Structures are given as C-alpha cells and as structure tokens.
CSV table of C-alpha atoms and ligand atoms in Angstrom, one decimal:
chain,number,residue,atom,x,y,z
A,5,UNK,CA,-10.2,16.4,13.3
A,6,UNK,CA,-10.9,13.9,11.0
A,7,UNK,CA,-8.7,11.7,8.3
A,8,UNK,CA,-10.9,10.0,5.4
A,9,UNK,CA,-8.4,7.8,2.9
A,10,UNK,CA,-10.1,7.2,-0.8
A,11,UNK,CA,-8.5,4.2,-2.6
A,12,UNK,CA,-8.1,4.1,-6.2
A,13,UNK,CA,-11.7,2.7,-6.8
A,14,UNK,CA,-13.0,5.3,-4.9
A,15,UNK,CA,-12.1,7.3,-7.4
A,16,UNK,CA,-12.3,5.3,-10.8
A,17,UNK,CA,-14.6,7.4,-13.1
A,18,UNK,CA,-16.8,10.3,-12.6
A,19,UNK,CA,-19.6,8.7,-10.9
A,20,UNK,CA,-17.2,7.0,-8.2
A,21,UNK,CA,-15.6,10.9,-7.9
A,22,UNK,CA,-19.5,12.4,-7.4
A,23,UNK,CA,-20.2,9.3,-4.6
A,24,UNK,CA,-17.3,10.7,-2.8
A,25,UNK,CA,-18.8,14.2,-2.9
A,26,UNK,CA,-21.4,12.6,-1.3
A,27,UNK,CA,-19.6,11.3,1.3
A,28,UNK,CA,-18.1,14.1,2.1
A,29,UNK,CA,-21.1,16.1,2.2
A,30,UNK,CA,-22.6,14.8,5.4
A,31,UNK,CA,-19.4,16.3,6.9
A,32,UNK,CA,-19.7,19.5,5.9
A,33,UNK,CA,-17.9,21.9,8.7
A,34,UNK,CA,-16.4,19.5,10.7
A,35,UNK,CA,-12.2,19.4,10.3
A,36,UNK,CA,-11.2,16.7,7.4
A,37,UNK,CA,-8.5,16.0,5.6
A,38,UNK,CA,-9.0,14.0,2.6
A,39,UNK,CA,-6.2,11.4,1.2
A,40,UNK,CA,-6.7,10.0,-2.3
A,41,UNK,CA,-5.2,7.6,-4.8
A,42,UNK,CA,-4.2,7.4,-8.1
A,43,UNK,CA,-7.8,7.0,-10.0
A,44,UNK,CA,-9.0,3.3,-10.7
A,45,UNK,CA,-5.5,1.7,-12.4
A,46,UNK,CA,-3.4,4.6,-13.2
A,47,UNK,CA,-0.5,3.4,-10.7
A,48,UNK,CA,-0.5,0.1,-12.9
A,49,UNK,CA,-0.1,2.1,-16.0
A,50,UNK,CA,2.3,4.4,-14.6
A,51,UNK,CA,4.6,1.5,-13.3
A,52,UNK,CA,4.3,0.1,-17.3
A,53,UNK,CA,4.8,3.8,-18.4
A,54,UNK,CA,8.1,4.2,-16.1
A,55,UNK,CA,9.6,0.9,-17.2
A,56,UNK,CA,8.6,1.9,-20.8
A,57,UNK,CA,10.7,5.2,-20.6
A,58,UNK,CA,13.6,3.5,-18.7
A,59,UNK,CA,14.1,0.9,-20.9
A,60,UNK,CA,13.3,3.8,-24.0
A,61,UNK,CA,10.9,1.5,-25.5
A,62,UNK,CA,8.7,3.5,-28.4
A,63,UNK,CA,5.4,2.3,-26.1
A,64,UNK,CA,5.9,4.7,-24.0
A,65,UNK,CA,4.0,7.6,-25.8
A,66,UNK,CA,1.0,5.1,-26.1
A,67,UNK,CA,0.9,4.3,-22.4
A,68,UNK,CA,1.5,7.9,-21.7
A,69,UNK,CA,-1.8,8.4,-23.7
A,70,UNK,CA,-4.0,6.5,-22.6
A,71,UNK,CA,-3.2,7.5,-19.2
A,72,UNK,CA,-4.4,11.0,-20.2
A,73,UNK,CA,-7.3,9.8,-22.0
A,74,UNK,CA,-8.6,8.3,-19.1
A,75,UNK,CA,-7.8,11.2,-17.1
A,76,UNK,CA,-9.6,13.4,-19.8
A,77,UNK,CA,-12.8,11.5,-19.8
A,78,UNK,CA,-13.5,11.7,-15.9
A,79,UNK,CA,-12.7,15.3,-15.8
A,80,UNK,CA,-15.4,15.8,-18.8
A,81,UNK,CA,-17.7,13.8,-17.0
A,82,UNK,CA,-17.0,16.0,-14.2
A,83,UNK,CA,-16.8,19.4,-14.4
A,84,UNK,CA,-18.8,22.0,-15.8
A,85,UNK,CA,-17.2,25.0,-15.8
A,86,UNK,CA,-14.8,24.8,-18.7
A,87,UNK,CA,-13.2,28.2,-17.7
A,88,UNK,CA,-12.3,26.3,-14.6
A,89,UNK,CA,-8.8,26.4,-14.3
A,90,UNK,CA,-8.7,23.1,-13.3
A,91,UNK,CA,-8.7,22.2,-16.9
A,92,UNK,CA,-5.0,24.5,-17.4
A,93,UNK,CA,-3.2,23.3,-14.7
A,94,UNK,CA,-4.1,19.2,-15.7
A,95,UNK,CA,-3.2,19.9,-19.2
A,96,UNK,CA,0.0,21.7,-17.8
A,97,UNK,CA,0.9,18.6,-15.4
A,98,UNK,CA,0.4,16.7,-18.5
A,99,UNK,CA,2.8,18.6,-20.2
A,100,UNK,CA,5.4,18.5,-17.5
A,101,UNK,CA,5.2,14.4,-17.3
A,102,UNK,CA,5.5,14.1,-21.1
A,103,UNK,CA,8.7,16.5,-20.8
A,104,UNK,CA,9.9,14.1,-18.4
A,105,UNK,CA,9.3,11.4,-20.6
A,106,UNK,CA,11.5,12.7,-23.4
A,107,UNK,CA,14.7,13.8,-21.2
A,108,UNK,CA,16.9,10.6,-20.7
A,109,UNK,CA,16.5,8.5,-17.3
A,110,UNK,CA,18.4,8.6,-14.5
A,111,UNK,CA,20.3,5.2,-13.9
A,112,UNK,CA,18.3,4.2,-10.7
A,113,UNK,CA,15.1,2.9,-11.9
A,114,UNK,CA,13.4,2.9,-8.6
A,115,UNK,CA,13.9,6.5,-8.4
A,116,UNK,CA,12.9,7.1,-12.0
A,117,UNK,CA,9.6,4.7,-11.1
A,118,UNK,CA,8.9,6.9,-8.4
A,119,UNK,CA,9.4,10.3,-10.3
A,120,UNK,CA,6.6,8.9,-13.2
A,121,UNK,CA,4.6,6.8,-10.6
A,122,UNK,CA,3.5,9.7,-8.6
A,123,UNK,CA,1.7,11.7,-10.9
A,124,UNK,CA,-1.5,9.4,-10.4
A,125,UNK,CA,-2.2,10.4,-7.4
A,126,UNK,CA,-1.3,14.4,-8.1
A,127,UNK,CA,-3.8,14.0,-10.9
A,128,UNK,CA,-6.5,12.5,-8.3
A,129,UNK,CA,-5.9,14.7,-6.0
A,130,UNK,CA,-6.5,17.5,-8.6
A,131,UNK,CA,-9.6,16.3,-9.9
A,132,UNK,CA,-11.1,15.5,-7.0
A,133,UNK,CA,-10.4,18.8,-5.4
A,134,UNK,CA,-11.9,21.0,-8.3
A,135,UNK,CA,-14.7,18.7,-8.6
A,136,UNK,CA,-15.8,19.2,-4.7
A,137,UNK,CA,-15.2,23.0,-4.8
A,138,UNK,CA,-17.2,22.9,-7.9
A,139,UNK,CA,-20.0,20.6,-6.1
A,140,UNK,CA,-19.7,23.5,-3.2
A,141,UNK,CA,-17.7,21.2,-0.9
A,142,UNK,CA,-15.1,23.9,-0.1
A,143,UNK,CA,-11.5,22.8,0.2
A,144,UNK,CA,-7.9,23.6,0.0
A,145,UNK,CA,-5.5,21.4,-2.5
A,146,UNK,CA,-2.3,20.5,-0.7
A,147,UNK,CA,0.8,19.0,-1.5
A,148,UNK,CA,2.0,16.3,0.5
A,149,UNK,CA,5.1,16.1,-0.1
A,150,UNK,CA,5.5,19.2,1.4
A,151,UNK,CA,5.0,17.3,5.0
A,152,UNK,CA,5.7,13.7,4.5
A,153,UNK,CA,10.1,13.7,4.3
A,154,UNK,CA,11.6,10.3,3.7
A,155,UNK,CA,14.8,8.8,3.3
A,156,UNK,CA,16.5,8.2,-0.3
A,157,UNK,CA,14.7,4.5,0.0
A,158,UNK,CA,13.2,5.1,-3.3
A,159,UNK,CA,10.1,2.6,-3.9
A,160,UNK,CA,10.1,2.5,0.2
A,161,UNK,CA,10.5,5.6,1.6
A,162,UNK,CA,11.1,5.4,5.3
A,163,UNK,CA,9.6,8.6,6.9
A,164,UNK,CA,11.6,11.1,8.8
A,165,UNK,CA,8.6,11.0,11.8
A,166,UNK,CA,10.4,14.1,14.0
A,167,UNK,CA,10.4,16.2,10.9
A,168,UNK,CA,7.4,15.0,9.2
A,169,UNK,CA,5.2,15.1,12.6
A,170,UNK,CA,6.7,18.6,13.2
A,171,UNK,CA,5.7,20.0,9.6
A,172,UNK,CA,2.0,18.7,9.9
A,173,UNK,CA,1.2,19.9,13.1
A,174,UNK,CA,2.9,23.2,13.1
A,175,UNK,CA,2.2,24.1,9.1
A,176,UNK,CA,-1.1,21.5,7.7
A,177,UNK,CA,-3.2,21.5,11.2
A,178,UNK,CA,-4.1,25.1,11.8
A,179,UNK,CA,-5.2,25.0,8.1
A,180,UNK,CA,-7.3,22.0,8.3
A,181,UNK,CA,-8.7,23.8,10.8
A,182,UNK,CA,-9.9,26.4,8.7
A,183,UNK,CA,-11.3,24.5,5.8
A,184,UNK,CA,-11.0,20.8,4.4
A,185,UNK,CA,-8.0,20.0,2.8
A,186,UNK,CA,-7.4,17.3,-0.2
A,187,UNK,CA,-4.2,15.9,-0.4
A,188,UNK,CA,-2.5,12.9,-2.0
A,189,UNK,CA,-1.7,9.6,-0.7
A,190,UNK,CA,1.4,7.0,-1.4
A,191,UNK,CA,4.3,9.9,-1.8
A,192,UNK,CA,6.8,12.1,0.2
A,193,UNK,CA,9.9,13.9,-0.7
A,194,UNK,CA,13.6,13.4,-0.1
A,195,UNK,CA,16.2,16.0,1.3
A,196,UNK,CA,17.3,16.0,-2.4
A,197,UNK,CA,13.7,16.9,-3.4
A,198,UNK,CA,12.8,14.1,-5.4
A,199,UNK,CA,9.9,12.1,-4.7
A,200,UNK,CA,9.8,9.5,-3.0
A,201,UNK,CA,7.1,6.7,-2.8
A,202,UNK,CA,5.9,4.5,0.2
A,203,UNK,CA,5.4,1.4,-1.6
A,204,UNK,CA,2.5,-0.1,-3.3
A,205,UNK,CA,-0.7,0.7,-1.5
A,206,UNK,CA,0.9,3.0,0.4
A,207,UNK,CA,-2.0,5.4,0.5
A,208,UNK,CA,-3.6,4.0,4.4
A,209,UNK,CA,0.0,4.7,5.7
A,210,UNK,CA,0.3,8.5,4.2
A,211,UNK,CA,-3.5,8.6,6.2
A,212,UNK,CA,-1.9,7.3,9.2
A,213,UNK,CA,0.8,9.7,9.4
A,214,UNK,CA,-1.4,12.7,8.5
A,215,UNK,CA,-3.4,11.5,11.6
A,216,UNK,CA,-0.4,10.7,13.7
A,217,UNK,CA,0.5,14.5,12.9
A,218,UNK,CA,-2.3,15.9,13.4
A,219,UNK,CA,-3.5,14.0,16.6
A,220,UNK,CA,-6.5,13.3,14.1
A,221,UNK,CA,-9.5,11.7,16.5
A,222,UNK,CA,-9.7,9.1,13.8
A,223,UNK,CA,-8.9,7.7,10.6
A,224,UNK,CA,-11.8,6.8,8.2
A,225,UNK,CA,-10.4,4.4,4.9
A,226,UNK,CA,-13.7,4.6,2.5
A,227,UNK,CA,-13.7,0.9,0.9
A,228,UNK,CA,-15.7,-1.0,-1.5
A,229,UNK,CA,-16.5,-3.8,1.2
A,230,UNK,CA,-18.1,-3.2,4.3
A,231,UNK,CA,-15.4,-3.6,6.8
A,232,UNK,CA,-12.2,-5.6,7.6
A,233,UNK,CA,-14.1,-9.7,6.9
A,234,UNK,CA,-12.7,-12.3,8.5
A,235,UNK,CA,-11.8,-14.6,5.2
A,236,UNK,CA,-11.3,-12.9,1.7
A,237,UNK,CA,-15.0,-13.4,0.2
A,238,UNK,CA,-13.7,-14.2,-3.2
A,239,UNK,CA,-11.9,-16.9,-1.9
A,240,UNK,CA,-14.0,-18.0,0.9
A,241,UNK,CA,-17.7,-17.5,0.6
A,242,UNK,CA,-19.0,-17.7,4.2
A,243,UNK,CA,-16.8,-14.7,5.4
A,244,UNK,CA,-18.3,-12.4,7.9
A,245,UNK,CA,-17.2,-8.4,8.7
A,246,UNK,CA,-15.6,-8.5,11.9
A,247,UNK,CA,-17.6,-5.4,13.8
A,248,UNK,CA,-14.6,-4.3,16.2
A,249,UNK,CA,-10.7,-5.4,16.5
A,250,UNK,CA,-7.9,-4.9,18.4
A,251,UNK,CA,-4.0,-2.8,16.7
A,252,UNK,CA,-2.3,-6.2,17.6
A,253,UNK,CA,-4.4,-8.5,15.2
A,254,UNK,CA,-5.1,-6.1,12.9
A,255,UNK,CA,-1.2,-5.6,12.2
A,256,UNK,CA,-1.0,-9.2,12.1
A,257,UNK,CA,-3.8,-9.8,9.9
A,258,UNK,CA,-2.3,-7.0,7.7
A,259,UNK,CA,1.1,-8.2,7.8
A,260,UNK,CA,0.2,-12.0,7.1
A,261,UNK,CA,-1.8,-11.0,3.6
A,262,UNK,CA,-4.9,-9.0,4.4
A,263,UNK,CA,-5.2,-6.6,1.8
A,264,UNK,CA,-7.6,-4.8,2.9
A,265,UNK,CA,-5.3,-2.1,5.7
A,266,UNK,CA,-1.6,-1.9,4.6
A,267,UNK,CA,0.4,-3.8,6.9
A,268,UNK,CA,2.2,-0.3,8.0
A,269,UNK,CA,-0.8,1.7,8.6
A,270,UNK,CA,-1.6,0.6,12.4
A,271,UNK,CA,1.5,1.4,14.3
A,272,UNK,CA,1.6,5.0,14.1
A,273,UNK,CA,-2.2,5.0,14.9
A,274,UNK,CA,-1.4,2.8,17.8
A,275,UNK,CA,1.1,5.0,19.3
A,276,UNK,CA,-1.4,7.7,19.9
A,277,UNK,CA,-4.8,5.4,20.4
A,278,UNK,CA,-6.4,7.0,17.4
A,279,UNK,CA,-9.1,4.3,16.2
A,280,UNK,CA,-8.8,3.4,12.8
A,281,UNK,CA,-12.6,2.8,10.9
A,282,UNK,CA,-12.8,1.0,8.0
A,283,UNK,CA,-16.3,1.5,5.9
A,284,UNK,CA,-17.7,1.2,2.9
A,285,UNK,CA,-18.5,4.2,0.5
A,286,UNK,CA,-20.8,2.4,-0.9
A,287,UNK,CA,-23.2,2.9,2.2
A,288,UNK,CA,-21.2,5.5,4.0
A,289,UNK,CA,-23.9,5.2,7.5
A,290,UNK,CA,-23.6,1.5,8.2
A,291,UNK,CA,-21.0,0.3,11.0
A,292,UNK,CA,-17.9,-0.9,9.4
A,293,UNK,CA,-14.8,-2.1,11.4
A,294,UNK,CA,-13.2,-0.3,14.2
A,295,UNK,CA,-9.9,-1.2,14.5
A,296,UNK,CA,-8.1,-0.3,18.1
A,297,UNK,CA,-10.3,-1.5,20.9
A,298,UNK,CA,-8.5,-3.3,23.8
A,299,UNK,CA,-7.8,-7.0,23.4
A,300,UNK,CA,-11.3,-8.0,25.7
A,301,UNK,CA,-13.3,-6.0,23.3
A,302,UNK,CA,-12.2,-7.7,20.4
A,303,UNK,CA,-14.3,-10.4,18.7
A,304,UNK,CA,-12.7,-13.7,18.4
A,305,UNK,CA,-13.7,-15.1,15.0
A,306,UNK,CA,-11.6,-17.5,13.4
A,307,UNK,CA,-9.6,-15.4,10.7
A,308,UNK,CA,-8.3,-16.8,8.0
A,309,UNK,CA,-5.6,-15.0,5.3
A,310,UNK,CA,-3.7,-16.4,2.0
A,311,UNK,CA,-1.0,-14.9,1.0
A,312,UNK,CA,-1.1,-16.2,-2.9
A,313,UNK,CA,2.3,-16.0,-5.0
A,314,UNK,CA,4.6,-17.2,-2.3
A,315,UNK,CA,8.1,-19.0,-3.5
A,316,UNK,CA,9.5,-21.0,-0.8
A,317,UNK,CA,13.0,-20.9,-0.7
A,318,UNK,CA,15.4,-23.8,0.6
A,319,UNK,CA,18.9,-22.9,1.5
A,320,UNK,CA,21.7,-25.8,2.5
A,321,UNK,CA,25.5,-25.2,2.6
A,322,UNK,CA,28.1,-26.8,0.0
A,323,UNK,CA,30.7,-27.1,2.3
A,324,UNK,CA,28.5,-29.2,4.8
A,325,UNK,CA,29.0,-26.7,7.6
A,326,UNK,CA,25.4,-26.5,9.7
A,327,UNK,CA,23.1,-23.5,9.6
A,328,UNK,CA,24.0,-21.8,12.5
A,329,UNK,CA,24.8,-18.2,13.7
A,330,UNK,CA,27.6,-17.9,10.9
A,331,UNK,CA,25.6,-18.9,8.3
A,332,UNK,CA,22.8,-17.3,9.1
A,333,UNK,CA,23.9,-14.1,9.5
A,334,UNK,CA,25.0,-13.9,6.1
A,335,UNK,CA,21.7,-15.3,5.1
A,336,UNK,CA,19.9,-12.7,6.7
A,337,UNK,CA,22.1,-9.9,5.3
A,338,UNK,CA,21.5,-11.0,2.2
A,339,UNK,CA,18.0,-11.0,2.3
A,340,UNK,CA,18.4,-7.0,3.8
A,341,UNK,CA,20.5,-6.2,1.1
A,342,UNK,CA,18.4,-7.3,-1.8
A,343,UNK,CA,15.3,-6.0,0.1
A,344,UNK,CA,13.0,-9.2,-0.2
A,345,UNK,CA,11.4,-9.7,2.7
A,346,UNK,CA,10.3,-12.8,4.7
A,347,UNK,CA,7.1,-14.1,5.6
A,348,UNK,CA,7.7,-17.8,7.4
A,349,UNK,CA,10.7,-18.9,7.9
A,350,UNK,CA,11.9,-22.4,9.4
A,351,UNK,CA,15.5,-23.9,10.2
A,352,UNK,CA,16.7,-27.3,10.7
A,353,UNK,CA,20.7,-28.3,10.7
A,354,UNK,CA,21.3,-28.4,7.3
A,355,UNK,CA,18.9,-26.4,6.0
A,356,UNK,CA,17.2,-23.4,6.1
A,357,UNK,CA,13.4,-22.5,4.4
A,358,UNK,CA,12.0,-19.5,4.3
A,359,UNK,CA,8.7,-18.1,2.0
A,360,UNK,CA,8.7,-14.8,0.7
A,361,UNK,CA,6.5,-12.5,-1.8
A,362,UNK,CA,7.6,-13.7,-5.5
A,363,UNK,CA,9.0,-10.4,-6.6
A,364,UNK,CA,10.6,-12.2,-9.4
A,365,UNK,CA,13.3,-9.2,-9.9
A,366,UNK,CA,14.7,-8.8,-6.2
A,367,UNK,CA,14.2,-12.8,-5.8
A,368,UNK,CA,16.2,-13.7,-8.9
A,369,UNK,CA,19.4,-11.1,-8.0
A,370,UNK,CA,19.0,-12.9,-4.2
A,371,UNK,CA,19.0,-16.4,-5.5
A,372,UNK,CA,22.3,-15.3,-7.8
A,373,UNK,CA,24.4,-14.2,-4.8
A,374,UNK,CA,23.4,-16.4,-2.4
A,375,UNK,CA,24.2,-19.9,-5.3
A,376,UNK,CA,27.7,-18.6,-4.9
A,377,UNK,CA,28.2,-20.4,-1.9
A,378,UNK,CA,24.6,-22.6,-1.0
A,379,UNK,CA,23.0,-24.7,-3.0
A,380,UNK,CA,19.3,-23.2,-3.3
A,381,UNK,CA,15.9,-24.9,-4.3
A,382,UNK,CA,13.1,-23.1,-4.9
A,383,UNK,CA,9.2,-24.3,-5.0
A,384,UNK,CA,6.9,-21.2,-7.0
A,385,UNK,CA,3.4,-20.4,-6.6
A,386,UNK,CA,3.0,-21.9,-3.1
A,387,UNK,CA,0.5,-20.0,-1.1
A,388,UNK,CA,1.0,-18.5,3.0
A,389,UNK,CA,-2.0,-19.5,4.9
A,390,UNK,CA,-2.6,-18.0,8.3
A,391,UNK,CA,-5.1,-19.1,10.3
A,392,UNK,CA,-6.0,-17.7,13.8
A,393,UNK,CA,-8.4,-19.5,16.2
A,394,UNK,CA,-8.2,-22.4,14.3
A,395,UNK,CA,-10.2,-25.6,15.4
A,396,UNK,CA,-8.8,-29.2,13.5
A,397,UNK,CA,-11.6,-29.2,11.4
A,398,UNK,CA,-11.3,-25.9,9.7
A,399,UNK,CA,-7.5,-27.1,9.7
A,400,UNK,CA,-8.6,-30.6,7.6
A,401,UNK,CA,-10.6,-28.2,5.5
A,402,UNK,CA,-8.1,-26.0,4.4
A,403,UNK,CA,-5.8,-28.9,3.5
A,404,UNK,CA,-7.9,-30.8,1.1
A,405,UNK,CA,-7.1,-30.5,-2.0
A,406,UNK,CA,-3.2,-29.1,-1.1
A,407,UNK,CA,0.1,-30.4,-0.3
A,408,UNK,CA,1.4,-29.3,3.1
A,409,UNK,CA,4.8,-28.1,2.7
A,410,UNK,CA,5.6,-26.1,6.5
A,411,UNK,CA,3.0,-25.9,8.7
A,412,UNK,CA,4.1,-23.6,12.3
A,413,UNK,CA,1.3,-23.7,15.1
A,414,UNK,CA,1.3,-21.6,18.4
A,415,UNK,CA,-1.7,-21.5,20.8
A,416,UNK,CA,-4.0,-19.6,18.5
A,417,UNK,CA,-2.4,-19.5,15.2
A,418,UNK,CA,-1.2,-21.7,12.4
A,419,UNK,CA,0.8,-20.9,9.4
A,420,UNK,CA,1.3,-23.3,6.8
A,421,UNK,CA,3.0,-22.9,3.3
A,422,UNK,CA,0.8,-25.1,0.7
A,423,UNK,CA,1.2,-26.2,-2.7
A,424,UNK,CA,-1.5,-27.8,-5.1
A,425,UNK,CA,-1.1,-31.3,-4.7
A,426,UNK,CA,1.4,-33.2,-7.4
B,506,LIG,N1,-1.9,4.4,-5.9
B,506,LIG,C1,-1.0,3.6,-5.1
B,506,LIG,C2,-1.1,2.2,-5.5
B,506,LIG,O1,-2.0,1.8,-6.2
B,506,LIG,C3,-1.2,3.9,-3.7
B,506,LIG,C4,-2.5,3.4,-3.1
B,506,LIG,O2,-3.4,3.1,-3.9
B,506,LIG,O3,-2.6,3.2,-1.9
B,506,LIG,O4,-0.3,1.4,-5.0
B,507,MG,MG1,-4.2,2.3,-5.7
C-alpha cells in the first residue's frame, strides 16, 4: 500500500489536476491513497477570508468570490460531463461556506480560521476525485476527518495516534484495498466535532499518519523539484538533490527551515521504517530523494538551510537577579503559553537570547507579558542559518556580506543567527 501527498501546486489549475491523473495512471491497480491540498493559494485566501469574517469586514464577500471563481474555472477546465454531480455538491459546499460566512463568529479566532480554512482542501479533494473517476482512474472520495482525531489545539491539532491509528487501520485500510481512495490533507476533527487543522503545511504530516495507519510500504510527496537539494536553489545556485538520506537529518533539516518535508512528517514514518520518497511530478520516473536509509547509507553533502524572518529576542532581569533555573523557568512557560516556538537559543548570566519564527501576533502578546518584569530587546528580520558539514571556507562565505549575531558550532553543525550588516 502506497501514500502519494499532492501539494497545492500540484493542483493549481486544470492542467496541473490532468498531470496528476497522469501520475496516477502508471499506478493503476496497485493500493494508493491519495492526499491533496488546498488548490494553488486558496489556504492564503482562506486565512484572509477567515480574518475578514472575524473581524466582519464587508471584504469578505469579495474574498469569498474570488475563491469560488477560481474554483469555477479549474472545474470548467476540467470536467466534461455537466450532469456530473460533481458540479451540485461544489456549488452546495459553496453554499454551506457562504452560510457560514453570514452567521456571527465564534470568539476564538483560531477555531473560526480553522472552520473557513479547511474548505480548500475539501474543495481539492473534490475536484480532483471527480476529475480522475471521470479520466477512468477509479476512486473513492473520503473524508479525513473521519480518521485523523485531534485535540482542541485549534491551528495545531495534536493527533490522538491510539484512536486515529485504530480508525485507519480497522475502517480506511480494507477499503483502500479495494479501490484508490482520495482524501484531504492539513485537517482532523475534535471530540466536539469541529475541525481542526494541523498547521500550515500540514498536508506531508496527514500523509504520514495515513501511512503510519495503514503500515503504508511508503510515502510518495509529488513536488515541483526533483528531490530534497541540499541548499534552497533560489537562494543558492549550486545546490545539488541529495539522492538518499537518513530520518535523523532529514528531521533536522526540516526542523531547522527546509521547506521542502514539514518538520513533523518523519517521526511517525520513522517509528515504523516506512521510507519516505520525495519526487517530482513534473518527471514522475526519475529518482528523487529517499529519505530513511541507515546513517552509513546516507550521503554526506554539506547542507545548508536559512530560516528567513527570524526576530532574535534578548531577555535580562530588572531586578538584577541572574538567569538561572527560576528565571528560566518562567521564561520557558511563557514562551509555552503564548505558543511561539524556539529555534536557537543561547544563555549567559544576565541574559538570555533566543530566535524564533516572527509570528508578529503570538510574538507581540509574548513580548507584553514577559516586559512586566524583564527588560526585552528585540533585533527583526535576522535570518537562522544552519549549516551541516561545514568546512571554514563555506563558513567565511556565508558571512560576507552579514553581521554575525550568535553563532553555535558542534562537530558537524553550525548555527548562526545573521543580520545584514549596519
Ligand atoms: N493547504 C495547507 C497549506 O497551504 C496545507 C498544505 O498545503 O500542506 O498550508
Ligand atoms: Mg498548500
């Protein structure tokens, strides 16, 4: 049994949704299921249309059309049969999310973000699926939400695994058996039966818990480069695909700023040894990257990652007292509590630094509580760099042209947080 993941641009017109068909076609009766994303940028405009209805701003009904619009357009481009009724139950999704839109919000905005959010990828899901049965590519449209149950963590759902692992062996496996199955990526579903997101991206981890599930063989995410590189090419020009790595540096890569596997996708894959391939769909029968061979195995190219949109954060106590166990614990617990996240962190006596992702909303509320009783400076748009088998010259190269604000080495890796020089 085998798990395919289709990102958003995959998926982002009618041409992109026929090249998947295509895909899919050189699989025909083998056992697949298929995870998609929202199509092209709708989770963009949905996060602009659920802010728009929370705040009641009048934009809303625009954003909410254009949304269908572009929806519209790919399903015209698509399908032929107009007495499809593919073409009903759009229009009557459609009509449910523009209901939504006129009842007033709830008072938790993550929760209302996650009720509008997840309609892109229900609307993928549904196009896609009519549009391979159409092609002949027989399959089954499921609901994921039916297997994938998650805590109230709205924005962030952490997955009930016991439950969730239960549901998609006992109920999805023996019908993925039968036929392919299309399902959606990025949401699950509370005990309260509201929906539940997995966080941005979130798409590679609903694939990895399908597979985990399903004791999938592997997991196949369909990209628009040829495998996991070993630089971002837009950045760095001489970046090579790395053929085969191991869970370990993958997660590390991921977690440091690699956008190219979310960073939450390899551990449950890990846990069962099921090899995660990352390929292009662009030309589906090259090699891409396998991720998951033992450590020997793994090819040891230098790697490098930035992290962009960093805000290095300084923390020092008014009251002179040293940054020790007290202080830090309160620190930390702060930094839980407002759900930012930390990505370097570095402590001296008096003060303690840490970098984190510049989510100016959750950064702000954090900086508030925690002026109350330390005196905070902050340094924005600072970049994370994270270099692995790093030699001093690639290390001189990367520091031209930037001020070195922390720099962390071990044996094989160095971090540094850089700014552009004064
Ligand atoms: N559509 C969601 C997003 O763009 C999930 C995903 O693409 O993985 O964040
Ligand atoms: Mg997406």
């Amino acid at each position: 049994m085998k798990v395919f993941k289709f990102g958003g641009a995959s998926v982002k017109n009618a041409d992109a949704v026929r090249n998947v068909g295509n895909v899919l076609q050189a699989f025909e009766g083998e056992e697949v299921l298929v995870v998609v994303s929202a199509m092209g940028k709708t989770t963009n405009a949905l996060e602009l249309l659920a802010t728009a209805y929370f705040e009641n701003k009048e934009e809303k009904h625009d954003i909410y059309k254009q949304v269908k619009i572009f929806h519209e357009e790919i399903i015209k481009g698509l399908l032929h049969n107009s007495s499809s009724h593919t073409y009903d139950d759009i229009e009557n999704l459609f009509i449910e999310l523009e209901c939504e839109l006129e009842n007033s919000p709830d008072s938790n905005f993550d929760k209302v973000y996650d009720q509008i959010v997840s309609y892109g990828e229900i609307f993928s899901s549904r196009v896609l699926s009519a549009y391979l049965n159409e092609a002949g590519i027989k399959n089954r449209w499921m609901d994921a939400q039916n297997f994938i149950c998650t805590d109230n963590t709205y924005r962030e759902g952490k997955v009930d695994w016991d439950i969730t692992g239960n549901l998609i062996s006992k109920k999805l496996k023996p019908i993925v058996k039968k036929q392919m199955v299309v399902t959606q990526g990025f949401i699950g579903r509370n005990k309260d039966n509201f929906t539940v997101t997995l966080g941005r991206e979130g798409s590679d981890y609903s694939a990895a818990i399908f597979a985990y599930g399903l004791d999938a063989e592997s997991v196949t995410i369909w990209k628009d480069v040829a495998g996991v590189m070993n630089a971002d090419p837009k950045k760095f020009p001489d970046a090579i695909k790395i053929d085969a790595i191991s869970y370990p540096k993958a997660i590390e890569m991921a977690y440091f700023g690699a956008t190219v596997i979310h960073p939450k996708t390899i551990q449950p894959l890990q846990s069962k040894n099921i090899p995660l391939l990352v390929k292009s769909f662009v030309n589906p029968t090259a090699e891409g990257t396998v991720v998951g061979v033992s450590k020997e195995k793994e090819v040891h190219l230098p790697t490098i990652i930035s992290k962009g949109n960093q805000l290095l954060i300084s923390i020092s106590s008014k009251d002179f007292s040293f940054i020790v166990e007290d202080n830090l614990s309160k620190i930390f617990d702060a930094f839980a509590t407002h759900k930012v996240k930390i990505n370097l962190m570095q402590n001296s006596a008096i003060s303690f630094s840490v970098c984190v992702d510049n989510d100016l909303n959750r950064v702000n509320q954090l900086i508030q509580f925690l002026e109350k009783d330390y005196t905070i400076k902050s340094n924005a748009g600072v970049s994370l760099l994270t270099i692995t088998n790093y030699t001093q010259e690639t290390l001189s190269k990367h520091l031209q042209d930037t001020q070195l604000l922390i720099e962390q080495k071990t044996r094989n890796t160095v971090q540094l947080v850089v700014g552009l020089k004064a």
